[in-house]
PDB file of C-alpha atoms and ligand atoms in Angstrom:
ATOM      1  CA  MET A 109      56.892  -4.548-104.759  1.00 49.00           C
ATOM      2  CA  THR A 110      56.824  -1.540-105.813  1.00 48.00           C
ATOM      3  CA  ASN A 111      57.309   0.346-109.401  1.00 56.00           C
ATOM      4  CA  ARG A 112      57.639   2.833-111.951  1.00 53.00           C
ATOM      5  CA  LYS A 113      54.331   4.658-112.060  1.00 80.00           C
ATOM      6  CA  ASP A 114      53.629   3.366-108.422  1.00 93.00           C
ATOM      7  CA  ILE A 115      50.994   6.619-106.723  1.00 96.00           C
ATOM      8  CA  ALA A 116      53.118   6.599-104.046  1.00 96.00           C
ATOM      9  CA  THR A 117      56.571   8.654-105.752  1.00 94.00           C
ATOM     10  CA  PRO A 118      55.988  12.715-105.679  1.00 93.00           C
ATOM     11  CA  SER A 119      55.858  13.583-109.408  1.00 94.00           C
ATOM     12  CA  ARG A 120      52.650  10.739-109.914  1.00 95.00           C
ATOM     13  CA  THR A 121      51.310  12.419-106.223  1.00 96.00           C
ATOM     14  CA  LYS A 122      51.092  15.898-107.974  1.00 95.00           C
ATOM     15  CA  GLU A 123      49.653  14.911-111.440  1.00 96.00           C
ATOM     16  CA  ILE A 124      46.703  13.369-109.170  1.00 97.00           C
ATOM     17  CA  MET A 125      46.018  16.365-107.121  1.00 97.00           C
ATOM     18  CA  GLU A 126      46.409  18.395-110.084  1.00 97.00           C
ATOM     19  CA  LYS A 127      44.673  16.820-112.173  1.00 97.00           C
ATOM     20  CA  TYR A 128      41.761  16.488-110.298  1.00 97.00           C
ATOM     21  CA  GLY A 129      41.812  20.241-108.652  1.00 97.00           C
ATOM     22  CA  PHE A 130      42.024  18.080-105.279  1.00 97.00           C
ATOM     23  CA  SER A 131      43.373  20.630-102.129  1.00 97.00           C
ATOM     24  CA  VAL A 132      44.548  18.636 -98.641  1.00 97.00           C
ATOM     25  CA  LYS A 133      42.545  19.495 -95.632  1.00 97.00           C
ATOM     26  CA  LYS A 134      44.178  19.499 -92.582  1.00 94.00           C
ATOM     27  CA  SER A 135      41.281  18.482 -90.393  1.00 96.00           C
ATOM     28  CA  LEU A 136      41.037  15.371 -91.404  1.00 98.00           C
ATOM     29  CA  GLY A 137      44.870  14.616 -91.018  1.00 96.00           C
ATOM     30  CA  GLN A 138      45.606  14.192 -94.514  1.00 98.00           C
ATOM     31  CA  ASN A 139      49.684  13.721 -95.111  1.00 97.00           C
ATOM     32  CA  PHE A 140      49.487  11.929 -98.102  1.00 97.00           C
ATOM     33  CA  ILE A 141      52.837   9.102 -98.344  1.00 97.00           C
ATOM     34  CA  VAL A 142      55.589   9.936-101.943  1.00 97.00           C
ATOM     35  CA  ASP A 143      57.766   7.587-100.732  1.00 96.00           C
ATOM     36  CA  PRO A 144      56.652   3.953-102.298  1.00 95.00           C
ATOM     37  CA  ASN A 145      59.819   2.232-100.108  1.00 96.00           C
ATOM     38  CA  ILE A 146      58.077   3.343 -96.956  1.00 97.00           C
ATOM     39  CA  LEU A 147      55.343   1.328 -98.199  1.00 97.00           C
ATOM     40  CA  SER A 148      57.138  -1.457 -99.026  1.00 97.00           C
ATOM     41  CA  ASN A 149      58.519  -2.053 -95.467  1.00 98.00           C
ATOM     42  CA  ILE A 150      54.949  -1.126 -93.675  1.00 98.00           C
ATOM     43  CA  VAL A 151      53.453  -4.156 -96.516  1.00 98.00           C
ATOM     44  CA  ALA A 152      56.125  -6.489 -95.196  1.00 98.00           C
ATOM     45  CA  ALA A 153      56.153  -4.989 -91.507  1.00 98.00           C
ATOM     46  CA  SER A 154      52.224  -6.440 -91.569  1.00 98.00           C
ATOM     47  CA  ASP A 155      53.385 -10.179 -92.370  1.00 95.00           C
ATOM     48  CA  ILE A 156      50.207 -10.518 -94.907  1.00 98.00           C
ATOM     49  CA  ASP A 157      50.077 -12.925 -97.708  1.00 98.00           C
ATOM     50  CA  LYS A 158      47.538 -13.684-100.340  1.00 98.00           C
ATOM     51  CA  ASN A 159      45.031 -15.035 -98.216  1.00 98.00           C
ATOM     52  CA  THR A 160      44.687 -12.552 -95.792  1.00 98.00           C
ATOM     53  CA  ASN A 161      41.934  -9.448 -95.646  1.00 98.00           C
ATOM     54  CA  VAL A 162      42.691  -5.818 -95.211  1.00 98.00           C
ATOM     55  CA  ILE A 163      40.992  -2.722 -92.909  1.00 98.00           C
ATOM     56  CA  GLU A 164      42.647  -0.047 -94.090  1.00 98.00           C
ATOM     57  CA  VAL A 165      41.835   3.322 -92.805  1.00 98.00           C
ATOM     58  CA  GLY A 166      41.593   6.676 -94.801  1.00 98.00           C
ATOM     59  CA  PRO A 167      43.288   4.642 -98.291  1.00 98.00           C
ATOM     60  CA  GLY A 168      44.313   8.671-100.247  1.00 98.00           C
ATOM     61  CA  ILE A 169      44.661   9.225-102.851  1.00 98.00           C
ATOM     62  CA  GLY A 170      45.413   5.037-102.951  1.00 98.00           C
ATOM     63  CA  ALA A 171      49.386   5.256-102.115  1.00 98.00           C
ATOM     64  CA  LEU A 172      49.249   2.395 -99.252  1.00 98.00           C
ATOM     65  CA  THR A 173      46.070   1.034-101.266  1.00 98.00           C
ATOM     66  CA  GLU A 174      47.919  -0.175-104.187  1.00 97.00           C
ATOM     67  CA  HIS A 175      51.154  -2.093-102.091  1.00 98.00           C
ATOM     68  CA  LEU A 176      48.204  -3.682 -99.911  1.00 98.00           C
ATOM     69  CA  ALA A 177      46.141  -5.020-102.913  1.00 98.00           C
ATOM     70  CA  ARG A 178      49.476  -6.716-104.636  1.00 97.00           C
ATOM     71  CA  ALA A 179      50.823  -8.303-101.942  1.00 98.00           C
ATOM     72  CA  SER A 180      46.609  -9.317 -99.959  1.00 98.00           C
ATOM     73  CA  LYS A 181      44.000 -11.584-100.893  1.00 98.00           C
ATOM     74  CA  GLU A 182      41.800  -8.424-100.386  1.00 98.00           C
ATOM     75  CA  VAL A 183      41.230  -4.894 -99.175  1.00 98.00           C
ATOM     76  CA  ILE A 184      38.075  -2.838 -97.205  1.00 98.00           C
ATOM     77  CA  ALA A 185      39.133   0.622 -97.730  1.00 98.00           C
ATOM     78  CA  PHE A 186      37.221   3.122 -95.506  1.00 98.00           C
ATOM     79  CA  GLU A 187      37.377   6.922 -96.047  1.00 98.00           C
ATOM     80  CA  ILE A 188      35.349   9.997 -95.174  1.00 98.00           C
ATOM     81  CA  ASP A 189      36.526  12.319 -97.694  1.00 98.00           C
ATOM     82  CA  ASN A 190      33.482  12.386-100.463  1.00 98.00           C
ATOM     83  CA  ARG A 191      35.398  14.243-102.701  1.00 98.00           C
ATOM     84  CA  LEU A 192      38.902  11.494-102.918  1.00 98.00           C
ATOM     85  CA  LEU A 193      36.332   8.532-104.532  1.00 98.00           C
ATOM     86  CA  PRO A 194      36.423   9.776-108.250  1.00 98.00           C
ATOM     87  CA  VAL A 195      40.380   9.771-107.427  1.00 98.00           C
ATOM     88  CA  LEU A 196      40.408   6.253-106.331  1.00 98.00           C
ATOM     89  CA  ALA A 197      38.020   4.957-108.946  1.00 98.00           C
ATOM     90  CA  ASP A 198      40.148   5.791-111.624  1.00 97.00           C
ATOM     91  CA  THR A 199      44.026   5.516-109.304  1.00 97.00           C
ATOM     92  CA  LEU A 200      42.789   1.861-107.934  1.00 97.00           C
ATOM     93  CA  SER A 201      40.403   0.733-111.616  1.00 96.00           C
ATOM     94  CA  PRO A 202      44.176  -1.543-112.122  1.00 96.00           C
ATOM     95  CA  TYR A 203      42.801  -3.124-109.137  1.00 97.00           C
ATOM     96  CA  ASP A 204      40.074  -5.490-108.415  1.00 97.00           C
ATOM     97  CA  ASN A 205      40.578  -6.863-104.755  1.00 98.00           C
ATOM     98  CA  ILE A 206      39.970  -3.632-103.282  1.00 98.00           C
ATOM     99  CA  SER A 207      36.555  -2.300-101.787  1.00 98.00           C
ATOM    100  CA  VAL A 208      36.840   1.105-101.254  1.00 98.00           C
ATOM    101  CA  VAL A 209      33.365   2.595 -99.016  1.00 98.00           C
ATOM    102  CA  HIS A 210      32.173   5.607 -98.225  1.00 98.00           C
ATOM    103  CA  SER A 211      32.273   6.701 -94.755  1.00 97.00           C
ATOM    104  CA  ASP A 212      33.518   7.965 -91.218  1.00 98.00           C
ATOM    105  CA  VAL A 213      35.530   4.424 -89.390  1.00 98.00           C
ATOM    106  CA  LEU A 214      34.078   5.092 -85.915  1.00 98.00           C
ATOM    107  CA  LYS A 215      30.938   5.096 -87.402  1.00 98.00           C
ATOM    108  CA  VAL A 216      30.751   1.663 -89.554  1.00 98.00           C
ATOM    109  CA  ASN A 217      29.244  -1.228 -87.941  1.00 97.00           C
ATOM    110  CA  LEU A 218      31.904  -4.010 -89.194  1.00 98.00           C
ATOM    111  CA  GLN A 219      30.510  -6.596 -87.206  1.00 97.00           C
ATOM    112  CA  GLU A 220      27.122  -5.943 -89.579  1.00 97.00           C
ATOM    113  CA  SER A 221      28.958  -4.939 -92.892  1.00 97.00           C
ATOM    114  CA  LEU A 222      31.953  -6.362 -93.251  1.00 97.00           C
ATOM    115  CA  PRO A 223      30.724  -9.881 -93.818  1.00 97.00           C
ATOM    116  CA  GLU A 224      28.626  -8.722 -97.485  1.00 95.00           C
ATOM    117  CA  MET A 225      32.178  -8.568 -98.478  1.00 96.00           C
ATOM    118  CA  ILE A 226      34.469 -10.693 -97.084  1.00 97.00           C
ATOM    119  CA  ASP A 227      35.044 -14.153 -95.093  1.00 97.00           C
ATOM    120  CA  LEU A 228      35.520 -12.714 -91.380  1.00 97.00           C
ATOM    121  CA  ASP A 229      37.176 -17.037 -90.671  1.00 96.00           C
ATOM    122  CA  GLU A 230      39.760 -15.774 -93.089  1.00 97.00           C
ATOM    123  CA  PRO A 231      42.982 -13.708 -91.440  1.00 97.00           C
ATOM    124  CA  LEU A 232      42.205 -10.507 -91.248  1.00 98.00           C
ATOM    125  CA  VAL A 233      44.467  -7.372 -89.886  1.00 98.00           C
ATOM    126  CA  VAL A 234      44.195  -3.090 -90.399  1.00 98.00           C
ATOM    127  CA  VAL A 235      47.454  -1.728 -92.134  1.00 98.00           C
ATOM    128  CA  ALA A 236      46.505   1.621 -92.108  1.00 98.00           C
ATOM    129  CA  ASN A 237      48.223   5.853 -92.357  1.00 98.00           C
ATOM    130  CA  LEU A 238      46.004   6.754 -89.557  1.00 98.00           C
ATOM    131  CA  PRO A 239      44.519  10.088 -89.522  1.00 96.00           C
ATOM    132  CA  TYR A 240      46.560  11.530 -86.442  1.00 94.00           C
ATOM    133  CA  TYR A 241      43.042  13.739 -84.970  1.00 95.00           C
ATOM    134  CA  ILE A 242      41.661  10.085 -83.908  1.00 96.00           C
ATOM    135  CA  THR A 243      44.663   7.893 -83.217  1.00 97.00           C
ATOM    136  CA  THR A 244      43.446   6.974 -79.961  1.00 95.00           C
ATOM    137  CA  PRO A 245      39.110   7.043 -80.273  1.00 96.00           C
ATOM    138  CA  ILE A 246      40.312   4.048 -84.114  1.00 97.00           C
ATOM    139  CA  ILE A 247      42.766   1.520 -82.800  1.00 96.00           C
ATOM    140  CA  MET A 248      39.306   0.861 -79.759  1.00 94.00           C
ATOM    141  CA  HIS A 249      37.223   0.658 -81.967  1.00 95.00           C
ATOM    142  CA  PHE A 250      39.455  -1.794 -84.077  1.00 96.00           C
ATOM    143  CA  LEU A 251      40.011  -3.780 -80.181  1.00 93.00           C
ATOM    144  CA  GLU A 252      36.019  -3.576 -78.694  1.00 90.00           C
ATOM    145  CA  THR A 253      35.543  -4.549 -82.040  1.00 94.00           C
ATOM    146  CA  PRO A 254      33.555  -8.169 -81.495  1.00 94.00           C
ATOM    147  CA  VAL A 255      34.903  -8.807 -85.204  1.00 97.00           C
ATOM    148  CA  ARG A 256      38.156 -10.789 -84.561  1.00 95.00           C
ATOM    149  CA  ILE A 257      41.084  -8.651 -85.532  1.00 96.00           C
ATOM    150  CA  ASP A 258      44.373 -10.890 -85.627  1.00 96.00           C
ATOM    151  CA  GLY A 259      46.444  -7.239 -85.713  1.00 97.00           C
ATOM    152  CA  LEU A 260      47.397  -4.015 -87.663  1.00 98.00           C
ATOM    153  CA  THR A 261      49.840  -2.578 -88.250  1.00 98.00           C
ATOM    154  CA  ILE A 262      50.459   1.409 -87.942  1.00 98.00           C
ATOM    155  CA  MET A 263      50.834   5.176 -89.130  1.00 98.00           C
ATOM    156  CA  MET A 264      50.569   7.241 -86.133  1.00 98.00           C
ATOM    157  CA  GLN A 265      52.627  10.378 -84.540  1.00 97.00           C
ATOM    158  CA  LYS A 266      56.239   9.205 -82.394  1.00 97.00           C
ATOM    159  CA  GLU A 267      54.920  10.315 -79.595  1.00 96.00           C
ATOM    160  CA  VAL A 268      51.960   8.505 -79.456  1.00 97.00           C
ATOM    161  CA  ALA A 269      53.083   5.199 -80.197  1.00 98.00           C
ATOM    162  CA  GLU A 270      56.108   5.733 -77.706  1.00 97.00           C
ATOM    163  CA  ARG A 271      53.055   5.881 -75.365  1.00 96.00           C
ATOM    164  CA  ILE A 272      51.522   2.791 -76.522  1.00 97.00           C
ATOM    165  CA  THR A 273      54.936   0.243 -75.846  1.00 97.00           C
ATOM    166  CA  ALA A 274      56.253   2.164 -72.895  1.00 97.00           C
ATOM    167  CA  ALA A 275      57.296   0.194 -70.058  1.00 96.00           C
ATOM    168  CA  PRO A 276      55.357   0.368 -66.287  1.00 95.00           C
ATOM    169  CA  GLY A 277      57.600   3.652 -64.625  1.00 93.00           C
ATOM    170  CA  SER A 278      58.303   5.646 -67.876  1.00 94.00           C
ATOM    171  CA  LYS A 279      56.963   9.061 -68.471  1.00 92.00           C
ATOM    172  CA  ALA A 280      55.124   8.274 -71.272  1.00 95.00           C
ATOM    173  CA  TYR A 281      53.274   4.954 -69.769  1.00 96.00           C
ATOM    174  CA  GLY A 282      49.440   5.439 -68.571  1.00 94.00           C
ATOM    175  CA  SER A 283      45.955   4.237 -69.281  1.00 93.00           C
ATOM    176  CA  LEU A 284      46.443   4.398 -73.663  1.00 94.00           C
ATOM    177  CA  SER A 285      49.662   2.359 -73.036  1.00 96.00           C
ATOM    178  CA  ILE A 286      47.778  -0.376 -70.844  1.00 97.00           C
ATOM    179  CA  ALA A 287      44.681  -0.477 -72.832  1.00 95.00           C
ATOM    180  CA  ILE A 288      46.089  -1.619 -75.733  1.00 96.00           C
ATOM    181  CA  GLN A 289      49.169  -3.939 -74.337  1.00 97.00           C
ATOM    182  CA  TYR A 290      46.240  -5.458 -71.913  1.00 96.00           C
ATOM    183  CA  TYR A 291      44.404  -7.048 -75.750  1.00 94.00           C
ATOM    184  CA  MET A 292      48.174  -6.486 -78.876  1.00 96.00           C
ATOM    185  CA  GLU A 293      51.291  -7.439 -77.902  1.00 97.00           C
ATOM    186  CA  ALA A 294      52.629  -4.094 -79.274  1.00 97.00           C
ATOM    187  CA  GLU A 295      56.644  -2.726 -80.797  1.00 96.00           C
ATOM    188  CA  VAL A 296      57.869   0.256 -82.293  1.00 97.00           C
ATOM    189  CA  ALA A 297      58.413  -1.364 -85.505  1.00 97.00           C
ATOM    190  CA  PHE A 298      59.994   1.465 -87.650  1.00 97.00           C
ATOM    191  CA  ILE A 299      60.358   4.912 -87.248  1.00 97.00           C
ATOM    192  CA  VAL A 300      58.943   7.455 -90.013  1.00 97.00           C
ATOM    193  CA  PRO A 301      61.174  10.737 -90.748  1.00 96.00           C
ATOM    194  CA  LYS A 302      58.809  13.761 -91.517  1.00 96.00           C
ATOM    195  CA  THR A 303      60.002  13.906 -95.328  1.00 95.00           C
ATOM    196  CA  VAL A 304      58.771  11.180 -97.246  1.00 96.00           C
ATOM    197  CA  PHE A 305      53.996  13.180 -96.986  1.00 96.00           C
ATOM    198  CA  ILE A 306      52.845  15.596 -99.009  1.00 95.00           C
ATOM    199  CA  PRO A 307      52.394  17.546 -96.258  1.00 95.00           C
ATOM    200  CA  GLN A 308      55.297  17.473 -93.887  1.00 95.00           C
ATOM    201  CA  PRO A 309      53.400  16.922 -90.944  1.00 94.00           C
ATOM    202  CA  ASN A 310      55.112  18.464 -87.918  1.00 92.00           C
ATOM    203  CA  VAL A 311      56.229  15.625 -86.066  1.00 93.00           C
ATOM    204  CA  ASP A 312      57.527  12.780 -87.204  1.00 95.00           C
ATOM    205  CA  SER A 313      55.928   9.656 -86.958  1.00 98.00           C
ATOM    206  CA  ALA A 314      56.162   5.258 -86.293  1.00 98.00           C
ATOM    207  CA  ILE A 315      54.544   2.433 -87.597  1.00 98.00           C
ATOM    208  CA  ILE A 316      52.984   0.230 -84.867  1.00 98.00           C
ATOM    209  CA  LYS A 317      52.677  -3.374 -84.597  1.00 98.00           C
ATOM    210  CA  LEU A 318      49.686  -4.211 -83.020  1.00 98.00           C
ATOM    211  CA  THR A 319      49.216  -8.259 -82.085  1.00 97.00           C
ATOM    212  CA  ARG A 320      46.836 -10.144 -80.564  1.00 95.00           C
ATOM    213  CA  ARG A 321      47.146 -12.332 -77.963  1.00 95.00           C
ATOM    214  CA  ALA A 322      44.970 -15.519 -77.701  1.00 93.00           C
ATOM    215  CA  THR A 323      43.536 -14.068 -73.969  1.00 94.00           C
ATOM    216  CA  PRO A 324      44.301 -10.511 -72.135  1.00 95.00           C
ATOM    217  CA  SER A 325      47.830  -9.836 -70.558  1.00 96.00           C
ATOM    218  CA  VAL A 326      45.736 -10.156 -67.428  1.00 97.00           C
ATOM    219  CA  THR A 327      43.584 -11.606 -66.395  1.00 97.00           C
ATOM    220  CA  VAL A 328      40.538 -10.246 -64.374  1.00 97.00           C
ATOM    221  CA  ASN A 329      37.429 -10.426 -62.364  1.00 96.00           C
ATOM    222  CA  ASN A 330      35.414  -7.177 -63.648  1.00 95.00           C
ATOM    223  CA  GLU A 331      37.177  -6.007 -66.748  1.00 94.00           C
ATOM    224  CA  LYS A 332      34.930  -2.457 -66.118  1.00 93.00           C
ATOM    225  CA  SER A 333      35.951  -2.120 -62.900  1.00 94.00           C
ATOM    226  CA  PHE A 334      39.953  -2.906 -64.312  1.00 96.00           C
ATOM    227  CA  PHE A 335      39.811  -0.808 -67.105  1.00 94.00           C
ATOM    228  CA  ALA A 336      38.005   2.452 -64.330  1.00 94.00           C
ATOM    229  CA  LEU A 337      40.599   2.130 -61.595  1.00 96.00           C
ATOM    230  CA  VAL A 338      43.778   2.186 -64.077  1.00 96.00           C
ATOM    231  CA  ARG A 339      41.957   5.311 -65.582  1.00 94.00           C
ATOM    232  CA  SER A 340      41.546   6.644 -62.515  1.00 95.00           C
ATOM    233  CA  ALA A 341      45.596   6.196 -61.410  1.00 96.00           C
ATOM    234  CA  PHE A 342      45.758   8.387 -63.819  1.00 94.00           C
ATOM    235  CA  VAL A 343      44.174  11.972 -63.102  1.00 91.00           C
ATOM    236  CA  GLN A 344      45.666  12.850 -61.698  1.00 92.00           C
ATOM    237  CA  ARG A 345      49.645  12.178 -62.817  1.00 87.00           C
ATOM    238  CA  ARG A 346      51.664  13.416 -60.086  1.00 89.00           C
ATOM    239  CA  LYS A 347      49.641  12.621 -57.860  1.00 93.00           C
ATOM    240  CA  THR A 348      50.469   9.524 -55.159  1.00 96.00           C
ATOM    241  CA  LEU A 349      48.095   5.596 -56.273  1.00 97.00           C
ATOM    242  CA  TRP A 350      46.829   7.276 -52.396  1.00 97.00           C
ATOM    243  CA  ASN A 351      45.073  10.949 -53.634  1.00 96.00           C
ATOM    244  CA  ASN A 352      43.636   9.893 -57.397  1.00 96.00           C
ATOM    245  CA  LEU A 353      41.939   6.567 -55.128  1.00 96.00           C
ATOM    246  CA  LEU A 354      39.669   9.029 -52.907  1.00 96.00           C
ATOM    247  CA  ILE A 355      39.816  11.204 -56.359  1.00 95.00           C
ATOM    248  CA  ARG A 356      37.740   8.335 -57.171  1.00 94.00           C
ATOM    249  CA  TYR A 357      35.804   6.409 -54.742  1.00 93.00           C
ATOM    250  CA  GLY A 358      34.899   8.771 -51.844  1.00 93.00           C
ATOM    251  CA  LYS A 359      37.539  10.239 -48.928  1.00 94.00           C
ATOM    252  CA  GLU A 360      35.126   8.985 -46.373  1.00 95.00           C
ATOM    253  CA  ASP A 361      36.299   7.284 -43.411  1.00 95.00           C
ATOM    254  CA  GLU A 362      35.138   3.701 -43.472  1.00 95.00           C
ATOM    255  CA  THR A 363      36.543   3.616 -47.960  1.00 95.00           C
ATOM    256  CA  ARG A 364      39.510   4.356 -46.673  1.00 96.00           C
ATOM    257  CA  GLU A 365      39.514   2.171 -44.274  1.00 96.00           C
ATOM    258  CA  LYS A 366      38.888  -0.015 -47.264  1.00 96.00           C
ATOM    259  CA  LEU A 367      40.414   0.815 -49.783  1.00 96.00           C
ATOM    260  CA  THR A 368      43.446   0.602 -47.530  1.00 97.00           C
ATOM    261  CA  GLN A 369      42.150  -3.139 -47.216  1.00 97.00           C
ATOM    262  CA  ALA A 370      42.556  -3.472 -51.165  1.00 97.00           C
ATOM    263  CA  LEU A 371      45.546  -2.381 -51.172  1.00 97.00           C
ATOM    264  CA  GLU A 372      47.203  -4.013 -48.510  1.00 97.00           C
ATOM    265  CA  ALA A 373      45.753  -7.271 -50.495  1.00 97.00           C
ATOM    266  CA  ALA A 374      47.296  -6.440 -52.960  1.00 97.00           C
ATOM    267  CA  ASN A 375      50.547  -5.208 -51.215  1.00 97.00           C
ATOM    268  CA  ILE A 376      50.308  -2.315 -52.714  1.00 98.00           C
ATOM    269  CA  ASP A 377      52.768   0.803 -50.965  1.00 98.00           C
ATOM    270  CA  PRO A 378      50.256   3.290 -51.086  1.00 97.00           C
ATOM    271  CA  LYS A 379      52.136   6.198 -51.540  1.00 97.00           C
ATOM    272  CA  ARG A 380      53.628   4.624 -55.373  1.00 97.00           C
ATOM    273  CA  ARG A 381      52.870   6.360 -58.463  1.00 95.00           C
ATOM    274  CA  GLY A 382      49.839   5.122 -60.354  1.00 95.00           C
ATOM    275  CA  GLU A 383      53.314   5.226 -63.340  1.00 95.00           C
ATOM    276  CA  THR A 384      55.335   2.542 -61.833  1.00 96.00           C
ATOM    277  CA  LEU A 385      51.913  -0.481 -61.045  1.00 97.00           C
ATOM    278  CA  SER A 386      53.105  -2.315 -63.787  1.00 97.00           C
ATOM    279  CA  LEU A 387      49.311  -4.260 -65.265  1.00 97.00           C
ATOM    280  CA  ALA A 388      49.582  -7.367 -62.969  1.00 97.00           C
ATOM    281  CA  GLU A 389      49.051  -5.415 -59.982  1.00 98.00           C
ATOM    282  CA  PHE A 390      46.443  -3.019 -61.874  1.00 98.00           C
ATOM    283  CA  ALA A 391      45.094  -6.170 -61.751  1.00 98.00           C
ATOM    284  CA  LEU A 392      45.901  -7.509 -58.580  1.00 98.00           C
ATOM    285  CA  LEU A 393      44.355  -4.131 -56.965  1.00 97.00           C
ATOM    286  CA  SER A 394      41.303  -3.585 -59.452  1.00 97.00           C
ATOM    287  CA  ASP A 395      40.137  -7.457 -57.371  1.00 97.00           C
ATOM    288  CA  ALA A 396      40.618  -6.526 -53.846  1.00 97.00           C
ATOM    289  CA  ILE A 397      39.549  -2.956 -54.166  1.00 96.00           C
ATOM    290  CA  ASP A 398      36.005  -5.349 -55.824  1.00 95.00           C
ATOM    291  CA  GLU A 399      35.693  -7.183 -53.817  1.00 94.00           C
ATOM    292  CA  ILE A 400      36.419  -4.595 -50.644  1.00 93.00           C
ATOM    293  CA  VAL A 401      35.425  -1.631 -51.447  1.00 89.00           C
ATOM    294  CA  LEU A 402      32.921  -2.290 -54.405  1.00 87.00           C
ATOM    295  CA  GLU A 403      31.883  -5.377 -52.442  1.00 84.00           C
ATOM    296  CA  LYS A 404      30.772  -7.154 -55.335  1.00 76.00           C
ATOM    297  CA  ASP A 405      30.998 -10.806 -55.550  1.00 61.00           C
TER     298      ASP A 405
HETATM  299  N1  LIG B1569      46.311   6.111 -97.295  1.00 89.36           N
HETATM  300  C1  LIG B1569      47.161   7.529 -97.474  1.00 89.36           C
HETATM  301  C2  LIG B1569      48.799   7.736 -97.431  1.00 89.36           C
HETATM  302  O1  LIG B1569      48.920   7.106 -96.981  1.00 89.36           O
HETATM  303  O2  LIG B1569      49.662   8.179 -98.622  1.00 89.36           O
HETATM  304  C3  LIG B1569      46.569   8.863 -97.151  1.00 89.36           C
HETATM  305  C4  LIG B1569      46.669   9.077 -95.034  1.00 89.36           C
HETATM  306  S1  LIG B1569      45.929  10.032 -94.217  1.00 89.36           S
HETATM  307  C5  LIG B1569      47.170   9.977 -93.022  1.00 89.36           C
HETATM  308  C6  LIG B1569      44.891   9.668 -93.355  1.00 89.36           C
HETATM  309  C7  LIG B1569      42.592   9.719 -94.439  1.00 89.36           C
HETATM  310  O3  LIG B1569      42.384   9.721 -93.393  1.00 89.36           O
HETATM  311  C8  LIG B1569      42.896  10.702 -95.587  1.00 89.36           C
HETATM  312  O4  LIG B1569      42.527   9.837 -96.097  1.00 89.36           O
HETATM  313  C9  LIG B1569      41.662  10.905 -94.422  1.00 89.36           C
HETATM  314  O5  LIG B1569      40.030  11.998 -95.631  1.00 89.36           O
HETATM  315  C10 LIG B1569      41.283   9.660 -93.879  1.00 89.36           C
HETATM  316  N2  LIG B1569      40.147   9.979 -93.054  1.00 89.36           N
HETATM  317  C11 LIG B1569      40.534  11.051 -92.160  1.00 89.36           C
HETATM  318  N3  LIG B1569      39.489  11.006 -90.852  1.00 89.36           N
HETATM  319  C12 LIG B1569      38.639   9.162 -91.246  1.00 89.36           C
HETATM  320  C13 LIG B1569      38.236   8.728 -91.025  1.00 89.36           C
HETATM  321  N4  LIG B1569      36.984   9.631 -89.855  1.00 89.36           N
HETATM  322  N5  LIG B1569      37.252   7.836 -91.641  1.00 89.36           N
HETATM  323  C14 LIG B1569      38.002   7.465 -92.635  1.00 89.36           C
HETATM  324  N6  LIG B1569      38.486   8.309 -93.095  1.00 89.36           N
HETATM  325  C15 LIG B1569      39.153   9.540 -92.835  1.00 89.36           C
END
């Protein structure tokens, strides 16, 4: 739902910024959306309703926040820039279901702070136009928290969105694709042109929809070993899996022998590159390396 008084119209955004003498800080990734239709599309993609609580990262001057407040139960919006607090108190004053929290979202202990504001048994999602300089740490912060977050609908640089949703064998496929696809189903909802922002970023953006899987996409004996193996397979993208494994696990004869056995057990050709391995193959190899090379039970 959009209306004439939306914060996100270009004229109202300019008026608000002038009223408060606000100038954007590039270092905080401040690119404000000035197109209410894009905001309606983001809210539609997020599948929220009046029973859903929403976490927003970086409300800015409140453009997306008000759309979320209209469509959801409660909105908790974390904003790092204290200059925006008086602006938000003004622009969001018509809504009684928004809490703006002044903090760096990466420093927030979600498990401790959220129960004071919402009931964690209710559906909970993240919807945000992310500050692009910390896209990956923010996503990982939400995936790794013990709080059950059902989904994330988030805007990011198109190139990062392509890495997150990439399939094995493609150039964009790497440790980020695997870290996220392990926990979530990932799809690009739509592409957003740079012209809908003030100021305009240098690149186009994309809305990504992440939906939590009931269980991780593959089963591994040890998640830590799995993620360590995945990272090591992409340390030098141009090298074969074999060379990257030697860098990670050591070049001694005994290690070479055990690595060969582990690769055979997982049925993986050492001459392949990391970017060709599926999540299932990484899982098999991780379990084999744990058992044969690292001799874990
Ligand atoms: N939601 C607004 C919109 O769509 O127009 C603004 C989005 S802007 C791309 C990113 C916002 O995140 C800015 O308001 C910025 O101040 C805020 N921000 C940057 N780093 C942050 C952090 N670590 N924690 C919380 N907010 C942050």
